[in-house]
Short mmCIF file of C-alpha atoms in Angstrom, two decimals:
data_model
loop_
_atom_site.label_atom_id
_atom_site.label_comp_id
_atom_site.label_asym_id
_atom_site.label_seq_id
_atom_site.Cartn_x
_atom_site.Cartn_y
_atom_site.Cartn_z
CA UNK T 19 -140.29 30.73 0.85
CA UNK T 20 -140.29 34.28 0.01
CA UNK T 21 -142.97 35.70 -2.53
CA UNK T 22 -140.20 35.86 -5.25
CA UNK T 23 -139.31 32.01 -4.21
CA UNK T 24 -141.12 28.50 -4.62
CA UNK T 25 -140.74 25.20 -5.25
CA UNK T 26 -140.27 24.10 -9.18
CA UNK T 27 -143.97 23.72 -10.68
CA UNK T 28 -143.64 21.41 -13.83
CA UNK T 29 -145.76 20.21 -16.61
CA UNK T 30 -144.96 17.40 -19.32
CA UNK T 31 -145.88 17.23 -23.20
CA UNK T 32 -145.03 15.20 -26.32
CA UNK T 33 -142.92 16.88 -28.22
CA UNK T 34 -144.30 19.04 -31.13
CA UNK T 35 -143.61 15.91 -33.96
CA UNK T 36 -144.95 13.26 -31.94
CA UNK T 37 -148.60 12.21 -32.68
CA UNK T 38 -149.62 10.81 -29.55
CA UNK T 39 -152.47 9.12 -30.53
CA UNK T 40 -150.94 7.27 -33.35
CA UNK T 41 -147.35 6.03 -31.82
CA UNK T 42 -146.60 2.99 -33.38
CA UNK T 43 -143.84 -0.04 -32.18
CA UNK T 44 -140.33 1.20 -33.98
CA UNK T 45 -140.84 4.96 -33.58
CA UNK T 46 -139.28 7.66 -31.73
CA UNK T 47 -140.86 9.37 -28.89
CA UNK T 48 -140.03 12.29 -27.17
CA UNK T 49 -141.46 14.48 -24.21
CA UNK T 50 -140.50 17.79 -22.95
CA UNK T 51 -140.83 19.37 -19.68
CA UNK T 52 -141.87 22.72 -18.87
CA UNK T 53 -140.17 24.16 -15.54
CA UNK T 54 -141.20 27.04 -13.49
CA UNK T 55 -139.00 27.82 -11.06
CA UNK T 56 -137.21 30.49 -8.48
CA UNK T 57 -134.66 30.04 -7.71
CA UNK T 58 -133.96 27.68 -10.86
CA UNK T 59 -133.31 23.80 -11.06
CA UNK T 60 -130.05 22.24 -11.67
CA UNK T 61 -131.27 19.05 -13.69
CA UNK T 62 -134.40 17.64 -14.60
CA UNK T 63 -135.19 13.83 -13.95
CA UNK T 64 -138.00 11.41 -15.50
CA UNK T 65 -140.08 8.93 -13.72
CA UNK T 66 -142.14 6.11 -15.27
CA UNK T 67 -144.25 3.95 -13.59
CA UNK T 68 -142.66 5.82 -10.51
CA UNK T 69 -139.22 3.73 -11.15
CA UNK T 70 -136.56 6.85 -12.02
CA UNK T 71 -135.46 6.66 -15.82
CA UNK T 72 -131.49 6.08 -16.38
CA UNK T 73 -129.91 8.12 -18.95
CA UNK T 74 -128.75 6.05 -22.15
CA UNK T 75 -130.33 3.25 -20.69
CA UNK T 76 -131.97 0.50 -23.18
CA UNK T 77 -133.42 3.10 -25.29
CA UNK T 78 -133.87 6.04 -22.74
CA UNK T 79 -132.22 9.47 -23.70
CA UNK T 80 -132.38 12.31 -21.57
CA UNK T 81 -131.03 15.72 -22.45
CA UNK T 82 -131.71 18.70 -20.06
CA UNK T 83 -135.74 19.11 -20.36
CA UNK T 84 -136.14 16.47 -22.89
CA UNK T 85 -136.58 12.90 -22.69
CA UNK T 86 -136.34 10.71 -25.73
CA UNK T 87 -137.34 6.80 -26.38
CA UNK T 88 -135.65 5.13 -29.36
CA UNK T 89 -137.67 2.68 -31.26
CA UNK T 90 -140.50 2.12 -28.80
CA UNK T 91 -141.79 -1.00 -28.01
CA UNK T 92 -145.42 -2.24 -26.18
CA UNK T 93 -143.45 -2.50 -23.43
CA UNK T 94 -143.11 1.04 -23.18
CA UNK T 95 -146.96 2.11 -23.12
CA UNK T 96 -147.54 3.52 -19.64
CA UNK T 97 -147.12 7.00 -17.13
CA UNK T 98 -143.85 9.33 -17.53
CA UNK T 99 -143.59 12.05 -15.45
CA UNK T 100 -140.79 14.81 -14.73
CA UNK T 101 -139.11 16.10 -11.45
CA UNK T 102 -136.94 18.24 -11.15
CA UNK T 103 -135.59 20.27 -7.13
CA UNK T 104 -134.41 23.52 -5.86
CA UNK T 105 -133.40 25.60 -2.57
CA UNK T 106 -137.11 25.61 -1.65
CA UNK T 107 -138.10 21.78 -2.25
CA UNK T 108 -138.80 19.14 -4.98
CA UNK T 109 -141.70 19.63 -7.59
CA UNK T 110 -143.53 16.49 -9.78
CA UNK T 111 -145.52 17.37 -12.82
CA UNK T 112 -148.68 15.03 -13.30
CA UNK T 113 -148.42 11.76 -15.80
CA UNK T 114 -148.78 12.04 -18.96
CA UNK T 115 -150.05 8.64 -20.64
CA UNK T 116 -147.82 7.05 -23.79
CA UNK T 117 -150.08 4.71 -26.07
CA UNK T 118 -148.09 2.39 -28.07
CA UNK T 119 -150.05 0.69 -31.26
CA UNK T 120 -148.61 -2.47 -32.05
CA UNK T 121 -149.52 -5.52 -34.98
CA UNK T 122 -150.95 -8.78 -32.93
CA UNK T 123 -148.62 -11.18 -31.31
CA UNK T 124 -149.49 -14.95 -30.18
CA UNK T 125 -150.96 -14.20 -26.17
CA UNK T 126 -148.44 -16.57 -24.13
CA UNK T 127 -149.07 -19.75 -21.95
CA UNK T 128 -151.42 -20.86 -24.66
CA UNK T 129 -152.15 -24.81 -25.47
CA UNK T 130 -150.14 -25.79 -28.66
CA UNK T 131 -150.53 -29.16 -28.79
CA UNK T 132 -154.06 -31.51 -29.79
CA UNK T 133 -154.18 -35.09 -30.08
CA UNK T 134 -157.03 -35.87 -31.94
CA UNK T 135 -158.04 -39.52 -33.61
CA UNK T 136 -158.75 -39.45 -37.36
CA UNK T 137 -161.85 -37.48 -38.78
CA UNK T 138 -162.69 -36.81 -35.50
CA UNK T 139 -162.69 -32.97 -35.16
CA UNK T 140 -161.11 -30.48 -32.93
CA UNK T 141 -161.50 -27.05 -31.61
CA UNK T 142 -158.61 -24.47 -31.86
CA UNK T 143 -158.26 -21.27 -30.51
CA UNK T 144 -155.85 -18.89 -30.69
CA UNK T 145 -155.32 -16.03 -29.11
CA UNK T 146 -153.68 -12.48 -29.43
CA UNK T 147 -152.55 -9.36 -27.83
CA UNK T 148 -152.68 -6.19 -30.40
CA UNK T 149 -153.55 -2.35 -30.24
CA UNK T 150 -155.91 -1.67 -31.45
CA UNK T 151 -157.80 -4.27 -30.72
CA UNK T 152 -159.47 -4.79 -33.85
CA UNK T 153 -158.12 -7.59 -35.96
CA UNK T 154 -159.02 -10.16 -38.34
CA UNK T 155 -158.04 -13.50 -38.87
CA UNK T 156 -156.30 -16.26 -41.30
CA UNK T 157 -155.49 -19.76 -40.51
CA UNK T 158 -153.55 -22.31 -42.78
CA UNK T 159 -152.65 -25.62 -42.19
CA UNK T 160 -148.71 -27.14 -43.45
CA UNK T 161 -147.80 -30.90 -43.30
CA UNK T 162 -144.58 -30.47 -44.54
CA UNK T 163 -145.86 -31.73 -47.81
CA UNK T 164 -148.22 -28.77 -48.84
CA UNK T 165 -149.99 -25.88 -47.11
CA UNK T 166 -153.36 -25.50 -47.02
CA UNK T 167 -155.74 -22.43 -45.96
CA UNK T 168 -158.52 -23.45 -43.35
CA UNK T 169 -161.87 -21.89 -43.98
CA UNK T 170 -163.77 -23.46 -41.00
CA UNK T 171 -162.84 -20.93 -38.23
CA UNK T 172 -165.02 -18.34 -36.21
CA UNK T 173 -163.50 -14.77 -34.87
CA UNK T 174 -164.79 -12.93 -31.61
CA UNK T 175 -162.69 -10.02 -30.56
CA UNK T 176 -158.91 -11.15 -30.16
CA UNK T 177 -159.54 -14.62 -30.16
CA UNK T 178 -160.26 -17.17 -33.66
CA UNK T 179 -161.52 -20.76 -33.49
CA UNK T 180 -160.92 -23.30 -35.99
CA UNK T 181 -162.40 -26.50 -36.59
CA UNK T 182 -160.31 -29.26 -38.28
CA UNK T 183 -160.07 -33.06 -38.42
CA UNK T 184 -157.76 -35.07 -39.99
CA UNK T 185 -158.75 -36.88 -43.02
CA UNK T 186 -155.79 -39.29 -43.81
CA UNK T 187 -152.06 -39.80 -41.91
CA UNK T 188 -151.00 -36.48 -43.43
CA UNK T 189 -154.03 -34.28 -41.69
CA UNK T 190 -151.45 -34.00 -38.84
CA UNK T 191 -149.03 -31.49 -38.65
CA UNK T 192 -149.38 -27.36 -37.50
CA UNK T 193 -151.93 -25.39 -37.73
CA UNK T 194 -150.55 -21.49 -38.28
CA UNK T 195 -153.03 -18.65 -37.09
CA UNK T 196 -152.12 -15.24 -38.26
CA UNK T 197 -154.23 -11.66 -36.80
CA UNK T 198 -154.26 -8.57 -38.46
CA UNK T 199 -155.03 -4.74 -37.34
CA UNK T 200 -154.42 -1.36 -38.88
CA UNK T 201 -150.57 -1.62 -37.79
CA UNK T 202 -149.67 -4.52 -40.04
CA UNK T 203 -150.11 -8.48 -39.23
CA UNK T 204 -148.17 -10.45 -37.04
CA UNK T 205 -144.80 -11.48 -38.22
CA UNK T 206 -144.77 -14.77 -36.70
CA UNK T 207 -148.28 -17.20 -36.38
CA UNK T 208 -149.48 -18.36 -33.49
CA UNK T 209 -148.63 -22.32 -34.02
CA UNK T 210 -150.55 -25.19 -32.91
CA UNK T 211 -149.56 -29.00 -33.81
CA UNK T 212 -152.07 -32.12 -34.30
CA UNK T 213 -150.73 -35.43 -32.88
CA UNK T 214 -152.70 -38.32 -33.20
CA UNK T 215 -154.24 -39.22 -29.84
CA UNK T 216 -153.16 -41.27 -27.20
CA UNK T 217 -152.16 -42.37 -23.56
CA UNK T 218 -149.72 -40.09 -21.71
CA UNK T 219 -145.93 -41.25 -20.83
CA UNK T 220 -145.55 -42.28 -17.48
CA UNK T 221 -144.68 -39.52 -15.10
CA UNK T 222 -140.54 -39.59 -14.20
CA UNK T 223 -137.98 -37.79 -11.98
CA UNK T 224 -140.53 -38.57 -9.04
CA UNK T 225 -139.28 -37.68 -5.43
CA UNK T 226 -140.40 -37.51 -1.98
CA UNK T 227 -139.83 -35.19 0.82
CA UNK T 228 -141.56 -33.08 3.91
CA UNK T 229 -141.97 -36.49 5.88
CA UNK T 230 -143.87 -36.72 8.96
CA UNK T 231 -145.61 -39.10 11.13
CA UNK T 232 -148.70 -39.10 8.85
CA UNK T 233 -147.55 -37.07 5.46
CA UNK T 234 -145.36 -36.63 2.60
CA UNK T 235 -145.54 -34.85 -0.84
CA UNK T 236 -144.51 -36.35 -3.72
CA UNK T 237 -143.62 -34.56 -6.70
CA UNK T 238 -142.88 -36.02 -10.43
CA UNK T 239 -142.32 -34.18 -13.71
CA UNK T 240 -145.50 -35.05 -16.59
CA UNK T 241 -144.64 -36.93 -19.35
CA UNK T 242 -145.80 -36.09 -22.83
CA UNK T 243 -149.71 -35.47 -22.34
CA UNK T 244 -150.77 -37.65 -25.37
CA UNK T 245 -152.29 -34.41 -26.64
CA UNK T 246 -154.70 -34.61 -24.81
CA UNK T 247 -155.59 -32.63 -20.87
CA UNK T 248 -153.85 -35.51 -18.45
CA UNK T 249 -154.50 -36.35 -14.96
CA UNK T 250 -152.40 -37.69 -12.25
CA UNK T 251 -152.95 -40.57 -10.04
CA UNK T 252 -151.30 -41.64 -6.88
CA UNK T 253 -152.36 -44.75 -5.04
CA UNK T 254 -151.16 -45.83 -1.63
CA UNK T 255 -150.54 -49.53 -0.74
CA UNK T 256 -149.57 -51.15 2.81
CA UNK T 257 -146.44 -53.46 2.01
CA UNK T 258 -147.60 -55.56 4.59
CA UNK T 259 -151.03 -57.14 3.38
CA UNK T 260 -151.31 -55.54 -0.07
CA UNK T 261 -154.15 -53.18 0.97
CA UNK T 262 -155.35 -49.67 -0.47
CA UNK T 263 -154.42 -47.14 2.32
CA UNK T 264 -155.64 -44.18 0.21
CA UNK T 265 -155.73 -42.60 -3.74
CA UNK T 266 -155.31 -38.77 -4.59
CA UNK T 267 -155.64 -37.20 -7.97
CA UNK T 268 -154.13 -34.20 -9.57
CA UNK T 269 -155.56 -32.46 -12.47
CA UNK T 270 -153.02 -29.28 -12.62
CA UNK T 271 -149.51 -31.38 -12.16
CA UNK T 272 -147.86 -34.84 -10.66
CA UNK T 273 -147.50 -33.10 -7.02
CA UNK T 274 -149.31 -34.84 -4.10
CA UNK T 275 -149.86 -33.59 -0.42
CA UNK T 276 -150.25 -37.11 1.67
CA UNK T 277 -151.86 -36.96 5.03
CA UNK T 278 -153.11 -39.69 7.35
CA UNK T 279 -150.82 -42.46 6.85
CA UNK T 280 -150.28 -44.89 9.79
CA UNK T 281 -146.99 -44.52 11.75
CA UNK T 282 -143.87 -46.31 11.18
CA UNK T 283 -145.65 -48.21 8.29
CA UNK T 284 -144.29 -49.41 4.94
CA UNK T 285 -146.32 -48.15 1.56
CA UNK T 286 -146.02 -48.61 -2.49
CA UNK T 287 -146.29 -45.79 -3.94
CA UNK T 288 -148.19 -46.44 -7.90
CA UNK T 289 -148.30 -43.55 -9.92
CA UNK T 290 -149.90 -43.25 -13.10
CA UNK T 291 -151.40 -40.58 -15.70
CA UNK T 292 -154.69 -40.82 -17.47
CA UNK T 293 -156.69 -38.80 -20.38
CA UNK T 294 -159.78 -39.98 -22.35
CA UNK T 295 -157.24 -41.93 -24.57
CA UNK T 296 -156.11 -44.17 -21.46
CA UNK T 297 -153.33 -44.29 -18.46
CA UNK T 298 -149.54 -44.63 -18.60
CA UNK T 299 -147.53 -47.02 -17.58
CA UNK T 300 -147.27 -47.09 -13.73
CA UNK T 301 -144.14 -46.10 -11.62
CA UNK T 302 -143.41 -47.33 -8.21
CA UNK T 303 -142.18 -46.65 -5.04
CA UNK T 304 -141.58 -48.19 -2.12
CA UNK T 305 -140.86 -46.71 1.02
CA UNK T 306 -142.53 -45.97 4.78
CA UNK T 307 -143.95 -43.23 7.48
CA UNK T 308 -141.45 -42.02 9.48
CA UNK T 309 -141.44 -43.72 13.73
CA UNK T 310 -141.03 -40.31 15.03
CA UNK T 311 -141.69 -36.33 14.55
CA UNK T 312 -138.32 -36.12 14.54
CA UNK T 313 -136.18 -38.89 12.98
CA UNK T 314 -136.24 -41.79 11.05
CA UNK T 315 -133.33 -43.16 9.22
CA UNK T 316 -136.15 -45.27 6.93
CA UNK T 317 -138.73 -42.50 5.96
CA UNK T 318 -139.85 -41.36 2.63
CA UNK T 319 -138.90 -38.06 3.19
CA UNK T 320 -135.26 -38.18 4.45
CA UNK T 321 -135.20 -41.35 1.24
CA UNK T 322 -136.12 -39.19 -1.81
CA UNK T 323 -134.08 -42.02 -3.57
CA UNK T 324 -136.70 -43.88 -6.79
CA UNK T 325 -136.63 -47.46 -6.54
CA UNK T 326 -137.45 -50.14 -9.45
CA UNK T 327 -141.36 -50.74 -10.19
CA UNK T 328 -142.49 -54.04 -8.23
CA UNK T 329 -143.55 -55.70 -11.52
CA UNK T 330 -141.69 -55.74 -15.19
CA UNK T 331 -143.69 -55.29 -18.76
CA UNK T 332 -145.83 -58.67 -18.91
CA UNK T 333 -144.84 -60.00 -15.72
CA UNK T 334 -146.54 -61.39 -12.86
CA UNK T 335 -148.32 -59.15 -10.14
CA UNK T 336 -146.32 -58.95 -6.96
CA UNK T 337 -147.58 -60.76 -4.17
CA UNK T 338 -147.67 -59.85 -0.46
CA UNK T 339 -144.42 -60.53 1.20
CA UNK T 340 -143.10 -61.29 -2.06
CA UNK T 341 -139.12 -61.66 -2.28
CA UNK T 342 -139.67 -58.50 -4.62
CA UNK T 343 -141.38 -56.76 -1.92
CA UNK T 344 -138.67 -57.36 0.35
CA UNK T 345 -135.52 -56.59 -1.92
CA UNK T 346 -136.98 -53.56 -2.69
CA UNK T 347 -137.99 -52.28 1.11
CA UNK T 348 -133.93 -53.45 1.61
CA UNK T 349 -133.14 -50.94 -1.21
CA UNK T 350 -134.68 -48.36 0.22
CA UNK T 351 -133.18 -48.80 4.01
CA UNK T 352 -130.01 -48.99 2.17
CA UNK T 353 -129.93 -45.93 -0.23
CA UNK T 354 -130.43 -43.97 2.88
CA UNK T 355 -128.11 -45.63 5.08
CA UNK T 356 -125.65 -45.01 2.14
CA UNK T 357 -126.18 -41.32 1.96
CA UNK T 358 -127.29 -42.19 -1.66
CA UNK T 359 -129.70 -39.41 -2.07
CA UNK T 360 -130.07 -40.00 -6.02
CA UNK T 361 -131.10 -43.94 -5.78
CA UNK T 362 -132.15 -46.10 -8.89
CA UNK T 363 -134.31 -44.44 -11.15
CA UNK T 364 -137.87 -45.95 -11.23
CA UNK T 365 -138.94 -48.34 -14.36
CA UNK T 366 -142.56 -47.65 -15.58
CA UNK T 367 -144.73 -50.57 -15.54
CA UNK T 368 -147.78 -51.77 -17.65
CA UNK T 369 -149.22 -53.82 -14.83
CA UNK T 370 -149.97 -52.31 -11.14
CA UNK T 371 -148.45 -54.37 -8.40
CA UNK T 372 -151.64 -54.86 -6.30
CA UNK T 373 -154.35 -55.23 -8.91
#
């Protein structure tokens, strides 16, 4: 470059009526960016997060130095940066850092649901997202019938805990937790509903795959938790003499990595979930360890088919070598023999087979 000649230096502001400090959601914001430059630029371009901004775009607009967001959201808190090029090269300005202030919102993946026996009390939090930061709390509880505020609750930072307990059959319903900061308060609550307490539903759509000699996994969608934090249960039983071959447990979902299983052996599968209320129903499976690494046209993993539970509601346990036993070992061979990948889907049970 020649002493009259350089690369484009740039700088980036808000522009004069923005108040960066107090941007709130719903507002306009704009920036401008200052180019020096020999020879000059032919167009300026934005950056933010170091992804290139599109021109009318969600609610990008970008007019030669200026870029403007429509109606900002959280989403849009973060780094913007111009660039812009000549003959001599490319020039960046440095970040300059958009705060958006927003009203609380509910924070997401958060429990909704508590199962909880009469008068015995629970614990609810609830959680939020907001800037800034400092909020307060109301919570109110609605049974369809009336809606009533709840006193008993403690605050510390973003998150509120109430206690409540059902008094009578209409203490269940939703609990509604609502935050407040200097932007406004949220304009939907965080909602939470009390169930009374039980046992979980069985576990369902169960299948079986990634066979080998000595392995499987077996994976089942939960059933309704009971309100309460569920556990999952898979036992292991030899067809042949009714014995325990081995038990796993789950505490995060109904998916179960199997190793050390005989070869070329026939198993039920029982299945069950549990929480401090008491188990589901079981669900059964019957099926076997493959002969080979490589193929077996009667394995658990090339089956993925869900056969009837050994025993019915209030019938008797099933018996080694039972005719039950058998028929449903025949199902199996057959629903892969078929090419039926589907199979018959699998009938919880009150009673496990081999207990």
């Amino acid at each position: 470059a020649s002493p009259l000649t350089d690369t484009p230096r740039l700088s980036v502001s808000f522009g004069a009526s923005v108040h960066h400090d107090q941007v709130r959601e719903g507002t306009n914001v704009s920036f401008e960016c200052h180019v020096t430059a020999n020879p000059p630029v032919s167009e300026v371009g934005w950056k933010y997060e170091q992804k290139a901004l599109t021109n009318n775009v969600n609610n990008v607009f970008i007019s030669d130095n200026t870029l403007v967001l429509s109606r900002v959201v959280r989403q849009d808190a973060g780094k913007y940066r111009c660039v812009a090029a000549n003959a001599e090269g490319e020039g960046e300005s440095a970040d300059i850092q958009l705060k958006v202030l927003y009203a609380p919102v509910c924070r997401a993946d958060q429990r909704t649901i508590y199962g909880v026996a009469k008068r015995e009390p629970i614990q609810v939090p609830c959680d939020v997202e907001a800037d800034p930061p400092q909020v307060t709390f109301r919570w109110s509880f609605n049974n369809s019938f009336e809606v009533i505020a709840v006193k008993n609750f403690i605050q510390t930072k973003t998150r509120s805990v109430a206690t409540y307990a059902p008094r009578t059959k209409y203490g269940y319903g939703e609990l509604y937790c609502w935050a407040k900061n200097k932007v406004g308060e949220q304009s939907e609550p965080c909602v939470f509903q009390v169930i009374p307490a039980g046992p979980p539903q069985p576990v369902r759509n169960c299948l079986v795959g990634n066979q080998s000699t000595d392995g499987l996994i077996v994976k089942c969608d939960a059933g309704e938790d009971g309100g309460l934090e569920q556990s999952f249960y898979l036992e292991i039983y030899q067809s042949d003499d009714g014995q325990l071959q081995s038990n796993w447990t789950s505490t995060k979902a109904p998916v179960f990595e199997v190793t050390g299983l005989p070869i070329a052996t026939s198993f039920v599968l029982v299945l069950y979930a549990a929480n401090p209320k008491g188990r589901s129903n079981y669900v059964t499976l019957t099926g076997a360890s493959a002969k080979s690494p490589f193929k077996d046209e009667f394995t658990l993993g090339a089956l993925r088919c869900r056969h009837n539970s050994l025993s019915s509601q209030g019938g008797p346990h099933s018996k080694t070598g039972s005719s039950t036993d058998v028929a449903n070992a025949e199902n199996a061979r057959r629903c892969v023999q078929n090419g039926n990948i589907s199979g018959a889907q699998s009938r919880p049970s009150l009673t496990n087979p081999f207990i």
